[in-house]
mmCIF file of C-alpha atoms in Angstrom:
data_model
loop_
_atom_site.group_PDB
_atom_site.id
_atom_site.type_symbol
_atom_site.label_atom_id
_atom_site.label_comp_id
_atom_site.label_asym_id
_atom_site.label_seq_id
_atom_site.Cartn_x
_atom_site.Cartn_y
_atom_site.Cartn_z
ATOM 1 C CA MET A 548 23.580 -5.134 -14.765
ATOM 2 C CA ASP A 549 22.911 -1.264 -14.989
ATOM 3 C CA ILE A 550 19.323 -0.380 -13.151
ATOM 4 C CA LYS A 551 17.718 2.380 -14.325
ATOM 5 C CA THR A 552 14.274 1.699 -14.060
ATOM 6 C CA VAL A 553 12.443 0.186 -11.300
ATOM 7 C CA GLY A 554 8.640 -1.221 -11.261
ATOM 8 C CA ILE A 555 6.995 -1.594 -7.896
ATOM 9 C CA VAL A 556 3.904 -3.902 -7.272
ATOM 10 C CA GLY A 557 1.868 -2.422 -4.539
ATOM 11 C CA ALA A 558 1.141 0.850 -3.242
ATOM 12 C CA GLY A 559 0.667 0.276 0.363
ATOM 13 C CA GLN A 560 2.937 1.388 3.198
ATOM 14 C CA MET A 561 5.718 -0.445 2.040
ATOM 15 C CA GLY A 562 5.412 0.156 -1.672
ATOM 16 C CA ASN A 563 4.930 3.914 -1.431
ATOM 17 C CA GLY A 564 8.031 4.089 1.083
ATOM 18 C CA ILE A 565 9.993 1.911 -1.605
ATOM 19 C CA ALA A 566 8.983 4.220 -4.447
ATOM 20 C CA HIS A 567 9.881 7.184 -2.269
ATOM 21 C CA VAL A 568 13.523 6.118 -1.689
ATOM 22 C CA PHE A 569 14.221 5.076 -5.368
ATOM 23 C CA ALA A 570 13.143 8.045 -6.764
ATOM 24 C CA LEU A 571 15.249 10.198 -4.463
ATOM 25 C CA ALA A 572 18.066 8.109 -5.443
ATOM 26 C CA GLY A 573 17.492 8.975 -9.141
ATOM 27 C CA TYR A 574 15.687 5.943 -10.428
ATOM 28 C CA GLU A 575 12.780 6.218 -12.601
ATOM 29 C CA VAL A 576 9.964 4.514 -10.719
ATOM 30 C CA LYS A 577 6.443 3.188 -11.924
ATOM 31 C CA LEU A 578 4.317 2.302 -9.106
ATOM 32 C CA ASN A 579 1.754 -0.323 -9.713
ATOM 33 C CA ASP A 580 -1.905 -1.245 -7.770
ATOM 34 C CA ILE A 581 -4.782 -2.527 -8.421
ATOM 35 C CA ALA A 582 -7.094 0.519 -7.219
ATOM 36 C CA GLN A 583 -6.522 3.828 -8.452
ATOM 37 C CA GLU A 584 -7.468 5.232 -5.186
ATOM 38 C CA SER A 585 -4.449 3.335 -3.539
ATOM 39 C CA LEU A 586 -1.732 4.996 -6.345
ATOM 40 C CA ASP A 587 -3.238 8.434 -5.644
ATOM 41 C CA ARG A 588 -3.009 8.127 -1.753
ATOM 42 C CA ALA A 589 0.571 6.631 -2.264
ATOM 43 C CA VAL A 590 1.572 9.601 -4.365
ATOM 44 C CA SER A 591 -0.057 11.964 -1.782
ATOM 45 C CA LEU A 592 2.073 10.545 1.126
ATOM 46 C CA ILE A 593 5.335 10.496 -0.637
ATOM 47 C CA ARG A 594 4.662 14.124 -1.256
ATOM 48 C CA ARG A 595 3.844 14.762 2.321
ATOM 49 C CA ASN A 596 6.804 12.725 3.533
ATOM 50 C CA MET A 597 9.516 14.657 1.089
ATOM 51 C CA ASP A 598 7.808 18.108 2.129
ATOM 52 C CA ARG A 599 8.818 16.724 5.817
ATOM 53 C CA GLN A 600 12.504 15.893 4.651
ATOM 54 C CA VAL A 601 12.434 19.235 3.079
ATOM 55 C CA GLY A 602 11.620 21.111 6.159
ATOM 56 C CA LYS A 603 14.114 19.123 8.140
ATOM 57 C CA GLY A 604 16.766 20.100 5.530
ATOM 58 C CA VAL A 605 17.666 16.453 4.662
ATOM 59 C CA ILE A 606 16.679 17.154 1.269
ATOM 60 C CA THR A 607 16.205 20.290 -0.925
ATOM 61 C CA GLN A 608 12.911 21.353 -2.604
ATOM 62 C CA GLU A 609 14.812 21.006 -6.166
ATOM 63 C CA GLU A 610 15.582 17.246 -5.026
ATOM 64 C CA MET A 611 12.042 16.451 -3.858
ATOM 65 C CA ASP A 612 10.289 18.049 -7.457
ATOM 66 C CA ALA A 613 12.864 15.968 -9.341
ATOM 67 C CA ALA A 614 11.863 12.695 -7.548
ATOM 68 C CA ILE A 615 8.430 13.286 -7.563
ATOM 69 C CA ALA A 616 8.752 13.670 -11.446
ATOM 70 C CA ARG A 617 10.445 10.484 -11.779
ATOM 71 C CA ILE A 618 7.238 8.411 -10.221
ATOM 72 C CA SER A 619 4.591 7.288 -12.425
ATOM 73 C CA THR A 620 1.492 5.029 -11.839
ATOM 74 C CA THR A 621 -0.299 2.448 -13.344
ATOM 75 C CA LEU A 622 -3.323 -0.105 -12.812
ATOM 76 C CA THR A 623 -1.644 -2.181 -15.397
ATOM 77 C CA LEU A 624 0.746 -4.920 -14.263
ATOM 78 C CA ALA A 625 1.867 -5.561 -17.631
ATOM 79 C CA ASP A 626 3.301 -1.736 -17.668
ATOM 80 C CA LEU A 627 5.946 -2.807 -15.403
ATOM 81 C CA GLY A 628 7.483 -5.513 -18.059
ATOM 82 C CA GLN A 629 10.114 -3.120 -19.382
ATOM 83 C CA SER A 630 11.426 -2.084 -15.922
ATOM 84 C CA ASP A 631 15.152 -3.363 -15.089
ATOM 85 C CA LEU A 632 14.183 -4.372 -11.342
ATOM 86 C CA VAL A 633 10.890 -5.342 -10.220
ATOM 87 C CA ILE A 634 10.052 -5.157 -6.564
ATOM 88 C CA GLU A 635 6.863 -7.060 -5.400
ATOM 89 C CA ALA A 636 5.705 -5.316 -2.446
ATOM 90 C CA ALA A 637 2.117 -6.950 -2.104
ATOM 91 C CA THR A 638 0.257 -8.591 0.852
ATOM 92 C CA GLU A 639 2.207 -11.014 2.704
ATOM 93 C CA ARG A 640 0.261 -13.943 1.129
ATOM 94 C CA GLU A 641 2.168 -16.537 -0.931
ATOM 95 C CA THR A 642 -0.908 -17.277 -3.290
ATOM 96 C CA ILE A 643 -1.341 -13.625 -4.034
ATOM 97 C CA LYS A 644 2.355 -12.896 -4.757
ATOM 98 C CA GLN A 645 2.520 -16.051 -6.918
ATOM 99 C CA ALA A 646 -0.657 -14.865 -9.065
ATOM 100 C CA ILE A 647 1.308 -11.413 -9.481
ATOM 101 C CA PHE A 648 4.586 -13.129 -10.879
ATOM 102 C CA GLU A 649 2.508 -15.227 -13.094
ATOM 103 C CA ASP A 650 0.675 -12.314 -14.619
ATOM 104 C CA LEU A 651 3.945 -10.412 -14.762
ATOM 105 C CA ILE A 652 6.301 -13.051 -16.312
ATOM 106 C CA PRO A 653 5.211 -12.843 -19.885
ATOM 107 C CA HIS A 654 5.560 -9.168 -20.163
ATOM 108 C CA LEU A 655 9.018 -8.973 -18.447
ATOM 109 C CA LYS A 656 12.672 -8.473 -20.403
ATOM 110 C CA PRO A 657 14.842 -11.478 -20.297
ATOM 111 C CA GLU A 658 17.256 -9.545 -17.944
ATOM 112 C CA THR A 659 14.798 -8.065 -15.708
ATOM 113 C CA ILE A 660 15.760 -8.550 -12.060
ATOM 114 C CA LEU A 661 12.470 -10.063 -10.223
ATOM 115 C CA THR A 662 12.420 -9.703 -6.354
ATOM 116 C CA SER A 663 10.087 -9.581 -3.563
ATOM 117 C CA ASN A 664 9.841 -7.527 -0.452
ATOM 118 C CA THR A 665 8.249 -10.473 1.637
ATOM 119 C CA SER A 666 9.212 -10.394 5.257
ATOM 120 C CA SER A 667 9.088 -14.226 5.763
ATOM 121 C CA ILE A 668 8.025 -16.159 2.752
ATOM 122 C CA SER A 669 10.433 -18.836 1.190
ATOM 123 C CA ILE A 670 12.408 -16.834 -1.640
ATOM 124 C CA THR A 671 13.231 -20.271 -3.259
ATOM 125 C CA ARG A 672 9.828 -21.506 -3.435
ATOM 126 C CA LEU A 673 8.778 -18.099 -4.859
ATOM 127 C CA ALA A 674 11.492 -18.066 -7.330
ATOM 128 C CA SER A 675 10.707 -21.657 -8.368
ATOM 129 C CA ARG A 676 7.433 -20.428 -9.570
ATOM 130 C CA THR A 677 8.900 -18.229 -12.104
ATOM 131 C CA ASP A 678 10.963 -18.005 -15.422
ATOM 132 C CA ARG A 679 14.061 -16.758 -13.670
ATOM 133 C CA PRO A 680 15.062 -18.546 -10.451
ATOM 134 C CA GLU A 681 18.659 -17.332 -10.898
ATOM 135 C CA LYS A 682 17.294 -13.557 -11.520
ATOM 136 C CA PHE A 683 15.251 -13.615 -8.559
ATOM 137 C CA MET A 684 15.883 -12.595 -4.611
ATOM 138 C CA GLY A 685 14.471 -11.218 -1.648
ATOM 139 C CA PHE A 686 14.786 -7.330 -1.351
ATOM 140 C CA HIS A 687 13.312 -6.724 2.273
ATOM 141 C CA PHE A 688 12.821 -3.218 3.603
ATOM 142 C CA MET A 689 12.005 -2.280 6.889
ATOM 143 C CA ASN A 690 9.355 -0.087 7.748
ATOM 144 C CA PRO A 691 9.035 2.926 7.518
ATOM 145 C CA VAL A 692 11.145 2.703 4.499
ATOM 146 C CA PRO A 693 12.664 6.256 3.983
ATOM 147 C CA ILE A 694 13.682 6.410 7.740
ATOM 148 C CA MET A 695 15.030 2.630 8.178
ATOM 149 C CA GLN A 696 18.689 2.185 7.088
ATOM 150 C CA LEU A 697 18.653 -1.644 6.764
ATOM 151 C CA VAL A 698 17.923 -3.896 3.746
ATOM 152 C CA GLU A 699 18.033 -7.252 3.967
ATOM 153 C CA LEU A 700 19.053 -9.327 0.662
ATOM 154 C CA ILE A 701 18.002 -13.079 0.637
ATOM 155 C CA ARG A 702 19.321 -15.326 -2.071
ATOM 156 C CA GLY A 703 17.230 -18.405 -3.101
ATOM 157 C CA ILE A 704 19.087 -21.573 -3.686
ATOM 158 C CA ALA A 705 19.208 -20.549 -7.707
ATOM 159 C CA THR A 706 20.059 -16.837 -7.153
ATOM 160 C CA ASP A 707 22.962 -16.326 -9.226
ATOM 161 C CA GLU A 708 25.931 -14.124 -7.984
ATOM 162 C CA ALA A 709 25.346 -11.383 -10.757
ATOM 163 C CA THR A 710 22.015 -10.915 -9.508
ATOM 164 C CA TYR A 711 23.081 -10.728 -5.841
ATOM 165 C CA ASN A 712 25.939 -7.971 -6.749
ATOM 166 C CA THR A 713 23.407 -6.200 -8.956
ATOM 167 C CA CYS A 714 20.992 -5.808 -5.704
ATOM 168 C CA LEU A 715 23.842 -5.006 -3.761
ATOM 169 C CA GLY A 716 24.750 -2.058 -5.544
ATOM 170 C CA VAL A 717 21.304 -0.676 -5.702
ATOM 171 C CA VAL A 718 21.044 -0.786 -1.778
ATOM 172 C CA GLU A 719 24.398 1.168 -1.736
ATOM 173 C CA ARG A 720 23.084 3.722 -4.262
ATOM 174 C CA LEU A 721 20.014 3.954 -1.944
ATOM 175 C CA GLY A 722 22.469 5.199 1.007
ATOM 176 C CA LYS A 723 21.285 1.993 2.750
ATOM 177 C CA THR A 724 22.910 -1.127 4.350
ATOM 178 C CA ALA A 725 22.583 -4.328 3.169
ATOM 179 C CA ALA A 726 22.569 -7.578 5.528
ATOM 180 C CA SER A 727 22.789 -10.716 3.658
ATOM 181 C CA ALA A 728 20.449 -13.448 5.179
ATOM 182 C CA GLU A 729 20.172 -17.235 4.084
ATOM 183 C CA ASP A 730 16.451 -18.429 2.870
ATOM 184 C CA PHE A 731 15.240 -19.847 6.049
ATOM 185 C CA PRO A 732 11.812 -18.885 7.435
ATOM 186 C CA ALA A 733 11.596 -15.061 8.376
ATOM 187 C CA PHE A 734 15.278 -14.596 7.734
ATOM 188 C CA ILE A 735 17.016 -12.567 10.157
ATOM 189 C CA VAL A 736 15.118 -9.513 11.700
ATOM 190 C CA ASN A 737 11.781 -11.324 11.846
ATOM 191 C CA ARG A 738 13.142 -14.107 13.219
ATOM 192 C CA ILE A 739 14.682 -12.571 16.061
ATOM 193 C CA LEU A 740 11.832 -9.782 16.374
ATOM 194 C CA MET A 741 8.297 -11.754 16.276
ATOM 195 C CA PRO A 742 9.002 -14.339 18.549
ATOM 196 C CA MET A 743 9.956 -11.375 20.929
ATOM 197 C CA ILE A 744 6.595 -9.700 20.237
ATOM 198 C CA ASN A 745 4.906 -13.214 20.232
ATOM 199 C CA GLU A 746 6.101 -13.341 23.720
ATOM 200 C CA ALA A 747 4.977 -10.259 24.753
ATOM 201 C CA ILE A 748 1.552 -10.891 23.784
ATOM 202 C CA TYR A 749 1.762 -14.238 25.838
ATOM 203 C CA THR A 750 2.922 -12.211 28.676
ATOM 204 C CA LEU A 751 -0.541 -10.200 28.205
ATOM 205 C CA TYR A 752 -2.589 -13.402 27.658
ATOM 206 C CA GLU A 753 -1.244 -14.793 30.813
ATOM 207 C CA GLY A 754 -1.894 -11.807 32.961
ATOM 208 C CA VAL A 755 1.630 -11.157 33.779
ATOM 209 C CA GLY A 756 1.422 -7.688 32.889
ATOM 210 C CA SER A 757 -1.003 -5.063 31.210
ATOM 211 C CA VAL A 758 -0.264 -3.501 27.866
ATOM 212 C CA GLN A 759 0.875 -0.510 29.477
ATOM 213 C CA SER A 760 3.391 -2.165 32.147
ATOM 214 C CA ILE A 761 4.497 -4.473 29.215
ATOM 215 C CA ASP A 762 5.404 -1.706 26.965
ATOM 216 C CA THR A 763 6.871 0.605 29.671
ATOM 217 C CA SER A 764 9.021 -2.269 30.835
ATOM 218 C CA MET A 765 10.810 -2.986 27.215
ATOM 219 C CA LYS A 766 11.186 0.824 26.573
ATOM 220 C CA LEU A 767 12.613 1.865 30.140
ATOM 221 C CA GLY A 768 14.044 -1.742 31.152
ATOM 222 C CA ALA A 769 15.659 -2.709 27.575
ATOM 223 C CA ASN A 770 15.946 0.794 25.979
ATOM 224 C CA HIS A 771 13.538 -0.138 23.064
ATOM 225 C CA PRO A 772 12.287 2.882 21.424
ATOM 226 C CA MET A 773 8.789 1.359 21.330
ATOM 227 C CA GLY A 774 7.340 -1.130 23.270
ATOM 228 C CA PRO A 775 6.530 -4.740 21.536
ATOM 229 C CA LEU A 776 2.810 -4.198 21.833
ATOM 230 C CA GLU A 777 3.096 -0.878 20.347
ATOM 231 C CA LEU A 778 5.339 -2.025 17.585
ATOM 232 C CA ALA A 779 3.108 -4.937 16.893
ATOM 233 C CA ASP A 780 0.283 -2.391 16.375
ATOM 234 C CA PHE A 781 2.638 -0.517 13.943
ATOM 235 C CA ILE A 782 3.494 -3.449 12.133
ATOM 236 C CA GLY A 783 0.088 -4.800 11.825
ATOM 237 C CA LEU A 784 -1.171 -7.953 13.727
ATOM 238 C CA ASP A 785 -2.175 -9.624 10.586
ATOM 239 C CA THR A 786 1.518 -9.403 9.436
ATOM 240 C CA CYS A 787 2.661 -10.533 12.936
ATOM 241 C CA LEU A 788 0.534 -13.496 12.860
ATOM 242 C CA ALA A 789 1.330 -14.506 9.327
ATOM 243 C CA ILE A 790 5.033 -14.291 10.109
ATOM 244 C CA MET A 791 4.350 -16.287 13.265
ATOM 245 C CA ASN A 792 2.548 -19.069 11.465
ATOM 246 C CA VAL A 793 5.634 -18.961 8.463
ATOM 247 C CA LEU A 794 8.074 -19.694 11.642
ATOM 248 C CA HIS A 795 5.734 -22.154 12.890
ATOM 249 C CA GLU A 796 5.158 -24.179 9.822
ATOM 250 C CA GLY A 797 8.550 -23.853 8.406
ATOM 251 C CA LEU A 798 10.569 -24.651 11.365
ATOM 252 C CA ALA A 799 8.055 -27.005 13.372
ATOM 253 C CA ASP A 800 9.114 -26.086 16.624
ATOM 254 C CA THR A 801 6.567 -25.260 19.128
ATOM 255 C CA LYS A 802 8.428 -22.123 20.641
ATOM 256 C CA TYR A 803 6.947 -20.449 17.662
ATOM 257 C CA ARG A 804 3.098 -21.337 18.237
ATOM 258 C CA PRO A 805 1.264 -18.071 17.795
ATOM 259 C CA CYS A 806 -0.199 -16.563 20.816
ATOM 260 C CA PRO A 807 -4.135 -17.416 20.767
ATOM 261 C CA LEU A 808 -4.486 -13.651 21.900
ATOM 262 C CA LEU A 809 -2.694 -12.724 18.744
ATOM 263 C CA THR A 810 -5.078 -14.838 16.798
ATOM 264 C CA LYS A 811 -8.387 -13.481 18.491
ATOM 265 C CA TYR A 812 -7.273 -9.551 17.692
ATOM 266 C CA VAL A 813 -6.721 -10.473 13.742
ATOM 267 C CA GLU A 814 -10.056 -12.669 13.875
ATOM 268 C CA ALA A 815 -11.705 -9.381 15.413
ATOM 269 C CA GLY A 816 -10.327 -7.201 12.858
ATOM 270 C CA TRP A 817 -8.239 -5.452 15.353
ATOM 271 C CA LEU A 818 -5.209 -5.203 13.391
ATOM 272 C CA GLY A 819 -3.370 -1.980 14.908
ATOM 273 C CA ARG A 820 -2.912 1.334 13.665
ATOM 274 C CA LYS A 821 -4.552 0.830 10.117
ATOM 275 C CA THR A 822 -7.679 -0.221 11.525
ATOM 276 C CA LYS A 823 -7.568 2.104 14.578
ATOM 277 C CA ARG A 824 -7.647 -0.922 16.874
ATOM 278 C CA GLY A 825 -5.331 -3.479 17.974
ATOM 279 C CA PHE A 826 -3.486 -3.416 21.451
ATOM 280 C CA TYR A 827 -4.235 0.263 21.494
ATOM 281 C CA ASP A 828 -7.342 2.033 20.580
ATOM 282 C CA TYR A 829 -6.325 4.925 18.113
ATOM 283 C CA ARG A 830 -9.819 6.368 17.725
ATOM 284 C CA GLY A 831 -9.162 9.266 20.158
ATOM 285 C CA GLU A 832 -6.527 11.897 20.500
ATOM 286 C CA THR A 833 -4.015 9.480 22.256
ATOM 287 C CA PRO A 834 -3.768 5.934 22.264
ATOM 288 C CA VAL A 835 -5.649 3.759 24.971
ATOM 289 C CA PRO A 836 -4.839 0.342 25.725
ATOM 290 C CA THR A 837 -7.367 -2.197 24.873
ATOM 291 C CA ARG A 838 -6.428 -4.629 27.467
#
């Protein structure tokens, strides 16, 4: 299938990044959210990020202007119904995603491919609640979308070859690299990354090292660009906890048990950068460890 129009559900940090790269690649993009404020903020952020790309010579001003013109916004989910491809990028909660698909399905064209940007939830299970499990798959972008090169493509048990090949072609047109993952909890990246972050939090919880020493050790000792606790704050501690719970419940192995300290931070509402506090306090000029 030839994809020309793309509908994106959710204008948060993932949704606006996905809209950014699709518009630059020449697709007509319709971005949906439940709040006008979120849509306005997303378009403003896309402009700022593209401006930065122009400043660095990554794209031209003409390419930016053309891309911005290809993005439209809507508060009405049904407006996405005529898209060739729909990417759901809402909160990482299965009940919310299911409710979105339920509301969207009556308005979709029969040939529309339906995808989810979920980082951990079963694609087969999400697909089974729709009218097109063969045209449903996982389309998992990495954050920040305009910079990160990888896209995980996850086939559910019913996903057909045509749907997979179409999505593979889309990834190539975006100038990104696809990695095919089987539909098991957290797929590839988060199956490996999240237990590492969780173990770093256990290392803090058990007093083996401070926030600073743990992050410094991994940056200088393992050549990671960002320490695991700094990275957890960037991802969002609520998202980290949700993925650890999916791993723990889905694989029934105690090695995936979320650290109690991670749970405590989420209960406190200290979710990382987005709430200005997590393993670091971001309210001042420079981040300060909270432990």
